[in-house]
C-alpha cells in the first residue's frame, strides 16, 4: 500500500470527509482491521481564504508547496489536494514535488466518462466555475462540454460555500436554492452535474440522484485505487 499525502484544511470539514472515505474504502477492499497509510497537513483556512480574496496566488502557491514538501518528507508517495479551488495551483505544486499529484478534475472526468456523461453542469466556488484551470481542463483534456449557472446563481453558490459551508453551517433555505439551481442546469441540457466544491456534499446528498458527481468522494476513491495499485 502506498502512503497517501492529504493536503487539506481548505476547509477542515471536507478534509474530514476525505479521511473518512479513504479509510472506509481501504477497509472495504482489504477487510479486517485495515485502514489507509496516510499523512495529513491541515491549513488554517482563514489564511488561505484571505490569500484567495486578495488574489495573492503566488503566496498561496508557496504555502502549498511548503506543505507538499513536508508531506513528501513524511513519507507520502502520492499527493491528494483536498479542495477543488486550490487546484488552480496544481501545476506549480506538481513541478515542485517528486511525488505525483492526483488531480481532482481527472478523477471526476474518469467517472463521468464511465457513466457515459458528456454535457455536464459545474457547481463550485466562483474561482472554479469561472477560471480556466478546472473547466478548461475538463473541456480540453477530457472532451467534456461544461456549463455553469448564470451570474446571479454563481454568486449565490459562492457565497453559500464561503459564508456557510466552510463554517459548518447547513441551512434548509440554501439546500432549497441549490436544488433549484441543479434543476436549472438539468433543464439547460446537462446530463450530469459536478459537485465541484468539496463542501457542497455537506449540503447536497449525492446519492439522491445518479446524475450528481461528488468530487470529494470520487477523488478519495481514486486515491485509494492509486495507493493499492500493483
Tab-separated table of C-alpha atoms in Angstrom:
chain	number	residue	atom	x	y	z
A	1	UNK	CA	0.000	0.000	0.000
A	2	UNK	CA	1.377	3.423	-0.971
A	3	UNK	CA	1.200	6.206	1.602
A	4	UNK	CA	-1.319	8.912	0.667
A	5	UNK	CA	-0.470	12.527	1.421
A	6	UNK	CA	-3.608	14.528	2.185
A	7	UNK	CA	-3.118	18.278	1.753
A	8	UNK	CA	-6.190	19.683	3.446
A	9	UNK	CA	-7.746	22.157	5.842
A	10	UNK	CA	-9.387	24.064	2.973
A	11	UNK	CA	-11.752	23.619	4.760
A	12	UNK	CA	-11.288	21.026	7.508
A	13	UNK	CA	-14.913	19.880	7.060
A	14	UNK	CA	-14.160	18.498	3.618
A	15	UNK	CA	-10.787	17.127	4.745
A	16	UNK	CA	-12.573	15.091	7.405
A	17	UNK	CA	-14.704	13.586	4.633
A	18	UNK	CA	-11.594	12.669	2.662
A	19	UNK	CA	-10.085	10.942	5.688
A	20	UNK	CA	-13.291	9.038	6.390
A	21	UNK	CA	-13.848	7.912	2.790
A	22	UNK	CA	-10.236	6.868	2.221
A	23	UNK	CA	-10.136	4.736	5.364
A	24	UNK	CA	-13.561	3.201	4.837
A	25	UNK	CA	-12.689	2.251	1.267
A	26	UNK	CA	-9.388	0.648	2.273
A	27	UNK	CA	-11.190	-1.385	4.914
A	28	UNK	CA	-13.911	-2.347	2.412
A	29	UNK	CA	-11.339	-3.528	-0.116
A	30	UNK	CA	-8.844	-5.211	2.203
A	31	UNK	CA	-11.172	-6.282	5.029
A	32	UNK	CA	-10.464	-6.867	8.672
A	33	UNK	CA	-8.899	-4.004	10.559
A	34	UNK	CA	-7.136	-2.477	7.555
A	35	UNK	CA	-7.000	1.286	7.197
A	36	UNK	CA	-5.136	3.673	4.922
A	37	UNK	CA	-1.498	4.597	5.294
A	38	UNK	CA	-1.675	8.373	5.078
A	39	UNK	CA	-0.214	11.619	6.349
A	40	UNK	CA	-2.229	14.842	6.636
A	41	UNK	CA	-1.301	18.502	6.510
A	42	UNK	CA	-4.170	20.798	7.502
A	43	UNK	CA	-4.043	24.564	6.912
A	44	UNK	CA	-5.701	27.278	8.938
A	45	UNK	CA	-8.224	28.052	6.210
A	46	UNK	CA	-8.653	31.677	7.276
A	47	UNK	CA	-5.123	32.333	5.994
A	48	UNK	CA	-5.770	30.625	2.657
A	49	UNK	CA	-9.157	32.328	2.233
A	50	UNK	CA	-7.522	35.737	2.749
A	51	UNK	CA	-4.945	34.974	0.050
A	52	UNK	CA	-7.720	33.913	-2.317
A	53	UNK	CA	-9.704	37.089	-1.663
A	54	UNK	CA	-6.598	39.226	-2.237
A	55	UNK	CA	-5.734	37.378	-5.433
A	56	UNK	CA	-2.326	36.545	-3.957
A	57	UNK	CA	-1.996	33.185	-5.658
A	58	UNK	CA	1.809	33.344	-5.635
A	59	UNK	CA	1.920	33.309	-1.829
A	60	UNK	CA	-0.773	30.626	-1.758
A	61	UNK	CA	1.315	28.511	-4.135
A	62	UNK	CA	4.373	28.907	-1.904
A	63	UNK	CA	2.341	27.777	1.111
A	64	UNK	CA	1.035	24.710	-0.733
A	65	UNK	CA	4.500	23.802	-1.972
A	66	UNK	CA	5.973	24.021	1.538
A	67	UNK	CA	3.194	21.815	2.883
A	68	UNK	CA	3.501	19.365	-0.006
A	69	UNK	CA	7.246	19.052	0.592
A	70	UNK	CA	6.500	18.378	4.241
A	71	UNK	CA	4.164	15.545	3.310
A	72	UNK	CA	6.735	14.179	0.880
A	73	UNK	CA	9.385	14.249	3.600
A	74	UNK	CA	6.967	12.484	5.954
A	75	UNK	CA	6.728	9.559	3.538
A	76	UNK	CA	3.826	10.392	1.233
A	77	UNK	CA	4.097	8.583	-2.105
A	78	UNK	CA	1.221	10.357	-3.821
A	79	UNK	CA	-0.467	13.667	-3.126
A	80	UNK	CA	-4.166	14.467	-2.816
A	81	UNK	CA	-5.052	18.170	-2.699
A	82	UNK	CA	-8.319	18.065	-0.733
A	83	UNK	CA	-10.005	21.002	-2.449
A	84	UNK	CA	-11.253	21.884	-5.925
A	85	UNK	CA	-10.469	25.602	-5.861
A	86	UNK	CA	-6.806	25.263	-4.933
A	87	UNK	CA	-6.221	23.037	-7.960
A	88	UNK	CA	-5.702	26.408	-9.600
A	89	UNK	CA	-2.167	25.891	-8.242
A	90	UNK	CA	-1.817	22.245	-9.261
A	91	UNK	CA	0.873	22.930	-11.868
A	92	UNK	CA	3.399	24.722	-9.610
A	93	UNK	CA	2.734	22.129	-6.913
A	94	UNK	CA	3.404	19.285	-9.352
A	95	UNK	CA	6.550	20.979	-10.618
A	96	UNK	CA	7.949	21.365	-7.094
A	97	UNK	CA	7.417	17.788	-5.906
A	98	UNK	CA	8.820	14.402	-6.876
A	99	UNK	CA	5.647	12.511	-5.964
A	100	UNK	CA	2.614	12.513	-8.287
A	101	UNK	CA	-0.399	14.750	-7.697
A	102	UNK	CA	-3.751	13.056	-8.272
A	103	UNK	CA	-5.775	15.822	-9.959
A	104	UNK	CA	-9.385	16.091	-8.806
A	105	UNK	CA	-10.682	17.041	-12.265
A	106	UNK	CA	-9.101	13.922	-13.785
A	107	UNK	CA	-10.719	11.644	-11.202
A	108	UNK	CA	-14.073	13.329	-11.802
A	109	UNK	CA	-13.783	13.165	-15.591
A	110	UNK	CA	-12.959	9.454	-15.452
A	111	UNK	CA	-16.190	8.805	-13.534
A	112	UNK	CA	-18.198	10.960	-15.949
A	113	UNK	CA	-16.862	9.095	-18.979
A	114	UNK	CA	-17.538	5.760	-17.278
A	115	UNK	CA	-21.144	6.874	-16.830
A	116	UNK	CA	-21.466	7.983	-20.446
A	117	UNK	CA	-21.823	11.652	-19.482
A	118	UNK	CA	-20.701	14.325	-21.935
A	119	UNK	CA	-22.549	17.621	-21.226
A	120	UNK	CA	-22.055	18.462	-17.581
A	121	UNK	CA	-23.029	21.245	-15.219
A	122	UNK	CA	-20.440	22.560	-12.776
A	123	UNK	CA	-21.070	23.970	-9.308
A	124	UNK	CA	-18.291	25.293	-7.117
A	125	UNK	CA	-16.641	28.450	-5.924
A	126	UNK	CA	-16.555	31.389	-8.314
A	127	UNK	CA	-12.887	30.573	-8.954
A	128	UNK	CA	-13.747	27.025	-10.031
A	129	UNK	CA	-16.792	27.927	-12.131
A	130	UNK	CA	-15.226	30.896	-13.922
A	131	UNK	CA	-11.473	30.295	-14.236
A	132	UNK	CA	-9.905	28.053	-16.866
A	133	UNK	CA	-7.836	25.812	-14.576
A	134	UNK	CA	-10.770	23.474	-13.878
A	135	UNK	CA	-13.418	23.975	-16.512
A	136	UNK	CA	-10.751	24.279	-19.202
A	137	UNK	CA	-9.119	21.016	-18.124
A	138	UNK	CA	-12.444	19.185	-18.314
A	139	UNK	CA	-13.041	20.550	-21.811
A	140	UNK	CA	-9.564	20.499	-23.360
A	141	UNK	CA	-8.125	17.356	-21.771
A	142	UNK	CA	-11.253	15.270	-21.283
A	143	UNK	CA	-13.531	16.454	-24.093
A	144	UNK	CA	-16.476	17.379	-21.887
A	145	UNK	CA	-18.990	20.134	-22.624
A	146	UNK	CA	-19.248	22.168	-19.411
A	147	UNK	CA	-21.999	24.612	-18.477
A	148	UNK	CA	-22.269	26.784	-15.366
A	149	UNK	CA	-25.157	28.708	-13.766
A	150	UNK	CA	-25.934	32.320	-14.624
A	151	UNK	CA	-24.103	35.115	-12.788
A	152	UNK	CA	-26.665	35.596	-10.011
A	153	UNK	CA	-26.691	31.870	-9.249
A	154	UNK	CA	-22.890	31.671	-9.353
A	155	UNK	CA	-22.765	34.418	-6.738
A	156	UNK	CA	-25.273	32.590	-4.561
A	157	UNK	CA	-23.360	29.302	-4.778
A	158	UNK	CA	-20.046	31.000	-3.990
A	159	UNK	CA	-21.490	32.913	-1.029
A	160	UNK	CA	-23.132	29.815	0.469
A	161	UNK	CA	-19.824	27.957	0.290
A	162	UNK	CA	-17.789	30.695	1.999
A	163	UNK	CA	-20.388	32.152	4.354
A	164	UNK	CA	-21.972	28.878	5.439
A	165	UNK	CA	-20.478	25.537	4.422
A	166	UNK	CA	-16.829	26.185	5.294
A	167	UNK	CA	-18.116	27.399	8.668
A	168	UNK	CA	-20.044	24.162	9.215
A	169	UNK	CA	-23.459	25.781	8.637
A	170	UNK	CA	-26.070	23.828	6.671
A	171	UNK	CA	-29.269	25.812	6.124
A	172	UNK	CA	-32.525	24.485	4.663
A	173	UNK	CA	-33.015	27.609	2.545
A	174	UNK	CA	-29.599	27.114	0.968
A	175	UNK	CA	-30.372	23.471	0.256
A	176	UNK	CA	-33.578	24.562	-1.488
A	177	UNK	CA	-31.648	27.148	-3.529
A	178	UNK	CA	-29.079	24.559	-4.636
A	179	UNK	CA	-31.882	22.155	-5.594
A	180	UNK	CA	-33.370	24.887	-7.780
A	181	UNK	CA	-30.033	25.614	-9.437
A	182	UNK	CA	-29.495	21.918	-10.088
A	183	UNK	CA	-32.914	21.729	-11.748
A	184	UNK	CA	-31.979	24.713	-13.937
A	185	UNK	CA	-28.752	23.053	-15.063
A	186	UNK	CA	-30.573	19.860	-15.978
A	187	UNK	CA	-33.210	21.891	-17.811
A	188	UNK	CA	-30.383	23.595	-19.739
A	189	UNK	CA	-29.296	20.221	-21.093
A	190	UNK	CA	-26.767	18.925	-18.565
A	191	UNK	CA	-26.827	15.138	-18.324
A	192	UNK	CA	-24.807	15.324	-15.094
A	193	UNK	CA	-23.727	17.943	-12.553
A	194	UNK	CA	-20.330	18.052	-10.894
A	195	UNK	CA	-20.490	18.996	-7.224
A	196	UNK	CA	-17.226	20.840	-7.758
A	197	UNK	CA	-16.559	22.095	-4.269
A	198	UNK	CA	-15.635	19.605	-1.598
A	199	UNK	CA	-18.047	21.231	0.895
A	200	UNK	CA	-21.132	21.015	-1.342
A	201	UNK	CA	-21.615	17.392	-0.325
A	202	UNK	CA	-22.415	18.667	3.168
A	203	UNK	CA	-25.488	20.356	1.655
A	204	UNK	CA	-26.481	18.211	-1.334
A	205	UNK	CA	-26.911	14.441	-0.993
A	206	UNK	CA	-25.044	12.983	-3.988
A	207	UNK	CA	-26.900	9.694	-3.576
A	208	UNK	CA	-30.223	11.430	-4.227
A	209	UNK	CA	-29.663	11.477	-7.996
A	210	UNK	CA	-27.269	9.345	-10.096
A	211	UNK	CA	-26.603	12.384	-12.262
A	212	UNK	CA	-24.738	14.067	-9.392
A	213	UNK	CA	-20.964	13.574	-9.319
A	214	UNK	CA	-19.424	14.295	-5.886
A	215	UNK	CA	-15.797	15.309	-6.338
A	216	UNK	CA	-14.767	14.611	-2.740
A	217	UNK	CA	-15.898	11.013	-2.941
A	218	UNK	CA	-14.549	10.447	-6.456
A	219	UNK	CA	-11.173	11.957	-5.606
A	220	UNK	CA	-10.842	9.981	-2.372
A	221	UNK	CA	-11.766	6.705	-4.103
A	222	UNK	CA	-9.259	7.418	-6.866
A	223	UNK	CA	-6.606	7.968	-4.199
A	224	UNK	CA	-7.312	4.533	-2.729
A	225	UNK	CA	-7.158	2.975	-6.197
A	226	UNK	CA	-3.756	4.567	-6.777
A	227	UNK	CA	-2.499	3.600	-3.333
A	228	UNK	CA	-3.474	-0.053	-3.769
A	229	UNK	CA	-2.434	-0.410	-7.409
A	230	UNK	CA	0.227	-3.081	-8.031
